[in-house]
Short mmCIF file of C-alpha atoms in Angstrom, two decimals:
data_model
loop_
_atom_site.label_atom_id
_atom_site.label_comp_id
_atom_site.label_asym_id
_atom_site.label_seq_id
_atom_site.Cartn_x
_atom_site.Cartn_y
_atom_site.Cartn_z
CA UNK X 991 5.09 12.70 10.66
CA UNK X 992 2.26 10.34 11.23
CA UNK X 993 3.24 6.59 10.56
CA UNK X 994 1.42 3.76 8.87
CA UNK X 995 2.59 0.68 9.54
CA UNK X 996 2.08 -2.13 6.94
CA UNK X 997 1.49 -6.05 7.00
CA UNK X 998 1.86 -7.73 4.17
CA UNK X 999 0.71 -11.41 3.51
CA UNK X 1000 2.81 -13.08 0.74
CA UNK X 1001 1.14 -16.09 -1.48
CA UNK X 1002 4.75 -17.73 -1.88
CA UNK X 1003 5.01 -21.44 -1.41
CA UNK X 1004 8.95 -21.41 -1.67
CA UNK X 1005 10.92 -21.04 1.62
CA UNK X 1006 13.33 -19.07 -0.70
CA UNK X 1007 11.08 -16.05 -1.18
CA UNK X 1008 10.84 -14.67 2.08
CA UNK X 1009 14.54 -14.75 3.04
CA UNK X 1010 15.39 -12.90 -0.06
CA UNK X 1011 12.55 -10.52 0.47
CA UNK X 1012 13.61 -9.79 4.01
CA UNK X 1013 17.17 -9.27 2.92
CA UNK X 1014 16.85 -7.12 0.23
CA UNK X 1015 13.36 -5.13 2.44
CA UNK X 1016 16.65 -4.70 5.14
CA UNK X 1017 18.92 -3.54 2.69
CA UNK X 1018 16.31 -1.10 1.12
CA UNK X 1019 15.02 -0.05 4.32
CA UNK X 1020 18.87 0.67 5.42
CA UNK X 1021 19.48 3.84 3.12
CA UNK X 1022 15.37 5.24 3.09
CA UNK X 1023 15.58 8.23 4.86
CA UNK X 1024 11.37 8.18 5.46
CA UNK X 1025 10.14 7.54 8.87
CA UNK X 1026 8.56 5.09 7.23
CA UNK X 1027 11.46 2.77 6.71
CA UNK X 1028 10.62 0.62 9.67
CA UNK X 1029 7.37 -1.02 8.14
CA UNK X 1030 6.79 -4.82 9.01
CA UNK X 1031 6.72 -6.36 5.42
CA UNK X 1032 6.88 -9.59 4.25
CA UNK X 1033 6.53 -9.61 0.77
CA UNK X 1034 7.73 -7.12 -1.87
CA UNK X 1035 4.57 -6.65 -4.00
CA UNK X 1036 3.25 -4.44 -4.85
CA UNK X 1037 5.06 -1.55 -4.32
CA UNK X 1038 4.06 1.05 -1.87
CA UNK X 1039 4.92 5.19 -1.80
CA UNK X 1040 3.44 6.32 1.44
CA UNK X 1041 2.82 10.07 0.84
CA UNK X 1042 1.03 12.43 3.89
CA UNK X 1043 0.23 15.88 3.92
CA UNK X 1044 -1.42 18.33 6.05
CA UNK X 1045 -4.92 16.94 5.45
CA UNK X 1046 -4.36 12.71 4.40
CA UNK X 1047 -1.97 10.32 3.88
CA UNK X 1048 -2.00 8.45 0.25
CA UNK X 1049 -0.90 5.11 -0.72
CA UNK X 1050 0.60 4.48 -3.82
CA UNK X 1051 0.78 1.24 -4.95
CA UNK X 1052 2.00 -0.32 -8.42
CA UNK X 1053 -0.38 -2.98 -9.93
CA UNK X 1054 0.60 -3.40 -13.73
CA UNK X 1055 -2.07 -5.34 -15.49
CA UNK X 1056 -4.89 -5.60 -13.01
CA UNK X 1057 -8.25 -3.36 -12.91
CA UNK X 1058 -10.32 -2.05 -10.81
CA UNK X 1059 -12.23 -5.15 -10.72
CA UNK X 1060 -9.40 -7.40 -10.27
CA UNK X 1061 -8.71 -4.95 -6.63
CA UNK X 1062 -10.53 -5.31 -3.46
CA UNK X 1063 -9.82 -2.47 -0.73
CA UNK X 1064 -11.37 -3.21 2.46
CA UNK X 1065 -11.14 -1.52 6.21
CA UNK X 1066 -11.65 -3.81 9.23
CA UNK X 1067 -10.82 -3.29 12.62
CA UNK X 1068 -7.94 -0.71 12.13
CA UNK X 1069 -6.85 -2.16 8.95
CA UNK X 1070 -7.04 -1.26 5.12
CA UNK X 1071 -6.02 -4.57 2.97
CA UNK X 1072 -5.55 -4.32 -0.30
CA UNK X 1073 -5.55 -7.45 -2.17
CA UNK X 1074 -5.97 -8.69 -5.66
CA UNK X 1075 -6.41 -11.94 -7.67
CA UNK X 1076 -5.56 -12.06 -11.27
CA UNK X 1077 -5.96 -15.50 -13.38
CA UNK X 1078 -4.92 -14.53 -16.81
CA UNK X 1079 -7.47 -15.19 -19.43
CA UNK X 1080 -6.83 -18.63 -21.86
CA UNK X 1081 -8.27 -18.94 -25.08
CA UNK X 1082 -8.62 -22.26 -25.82
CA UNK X 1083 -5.25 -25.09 -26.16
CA UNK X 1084 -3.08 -27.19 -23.69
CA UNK X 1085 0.06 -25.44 -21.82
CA UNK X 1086 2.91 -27.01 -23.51
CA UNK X 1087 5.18 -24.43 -21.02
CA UNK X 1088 3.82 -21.90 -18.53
CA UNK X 1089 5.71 -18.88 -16.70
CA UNK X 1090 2.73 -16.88 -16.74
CA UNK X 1091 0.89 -17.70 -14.12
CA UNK X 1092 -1.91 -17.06 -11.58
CA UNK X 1093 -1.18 -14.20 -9.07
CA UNK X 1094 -2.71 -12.48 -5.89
CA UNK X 1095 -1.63 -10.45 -3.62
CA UNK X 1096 -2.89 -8.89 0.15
CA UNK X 1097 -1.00 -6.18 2.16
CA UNK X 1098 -2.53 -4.42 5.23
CA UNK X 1099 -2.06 -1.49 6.45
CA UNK X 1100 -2.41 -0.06 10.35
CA UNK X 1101 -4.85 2.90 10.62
CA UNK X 1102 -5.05 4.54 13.52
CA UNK X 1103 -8.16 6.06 14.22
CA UNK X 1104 -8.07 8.69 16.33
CA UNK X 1105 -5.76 10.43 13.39
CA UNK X 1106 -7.49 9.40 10.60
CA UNK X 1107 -11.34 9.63 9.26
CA UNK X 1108 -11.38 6.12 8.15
CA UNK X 1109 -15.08 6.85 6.41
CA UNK X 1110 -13.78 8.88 4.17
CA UNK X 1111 -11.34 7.11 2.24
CA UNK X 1112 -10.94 6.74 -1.51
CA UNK X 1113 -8.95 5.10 -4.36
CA UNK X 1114 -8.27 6.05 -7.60
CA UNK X 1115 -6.60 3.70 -10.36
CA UNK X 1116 -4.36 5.36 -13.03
CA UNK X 1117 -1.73 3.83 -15.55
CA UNK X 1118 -0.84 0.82 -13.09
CA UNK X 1119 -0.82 3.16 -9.95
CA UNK X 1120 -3.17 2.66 -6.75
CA UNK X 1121 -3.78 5.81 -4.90
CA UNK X 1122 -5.63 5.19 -1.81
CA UNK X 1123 -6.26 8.24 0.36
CA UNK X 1124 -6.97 8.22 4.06
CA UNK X 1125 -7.96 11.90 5.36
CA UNK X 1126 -6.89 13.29 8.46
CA UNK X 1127 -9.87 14.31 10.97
CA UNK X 1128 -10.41 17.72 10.75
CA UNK X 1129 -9.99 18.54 15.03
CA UNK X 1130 -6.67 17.10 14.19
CA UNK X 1131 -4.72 19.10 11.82
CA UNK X 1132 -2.20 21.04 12.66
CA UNK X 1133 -3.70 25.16 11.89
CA UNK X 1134 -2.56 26.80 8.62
CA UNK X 1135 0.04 29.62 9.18
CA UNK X 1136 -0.87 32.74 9.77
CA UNK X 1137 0.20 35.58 7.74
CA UNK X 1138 1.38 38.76 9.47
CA UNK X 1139 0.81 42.02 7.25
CA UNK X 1140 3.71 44.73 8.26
CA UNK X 1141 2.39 48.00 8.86
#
């Protein structure tokens, strides 16, 4: 299998957050049985499903809430970073109490390019899911099999 490794880039102010992130990322990362259990990440959100197949790998990543406006997707110097900023909208009033508040997110991702055709890739948005699709280049995949006809 082809690996992508991911970055992430957590907007946590609490030296809390990131401990418990890496311990329960270790814990998780202990029982996946994907080859791509080994991904650097620092932060939990959002949620990623790396899937490949013969011709791309997709990324599937959960963003309740936000739309396509609220995502950016960007590819930079080997990396695809998808981020997001999300202020929830306030009609009018003081806070009296808040929990809902502002959130954001940014998580990279390492594409190699001598695998992948990085000017081809595409998102879709659907019921809270990110797909983001990175094709393979062609003069790398693997042939199709070959059928034998018995005689």
């Amino acid at each position: 299998m082809t690996q992508l490794r991911t970055i992430s880039f957590p907007r946590s102010t609490s030296s809390l957050d990131p401990m418990l992130d890496t311990i329960f990322n270790d814990f998780f990362n202990t029982i996946s049985k994907s080859s791509f259990a080994n991904v650097a990440q620092k932060s939990n959100y959002p949620r990623v499903d790396i899937r490949e197949s013969r011709e791309s790998v997709t990324i599937d990543a959960t963003v309740p809430g936000l739309s396509k406006e609220d995502i950016n997707i960007d590819y930079d110097n080997g990396y695809l970073t998808v981020s997001a900023e999300k202020q929830p909208p306030v009609d009018g009033g003081e806070f009296v109490h808040r929990e809902i508040h502002r959130s954001g997110f940014s998580r990279a991702f390492s594409v190699d390019e001598s695998i992948y055709d990085v000017d081809k890739i595409s998102a879709d948005l659907l019921s809270g899911i990110l797909s983001v699709t990175i094709p393979k280049k062609e003069e790398i995949l693997p042939p199709l099999p070959k059928k034998i006809s018995i005689n």
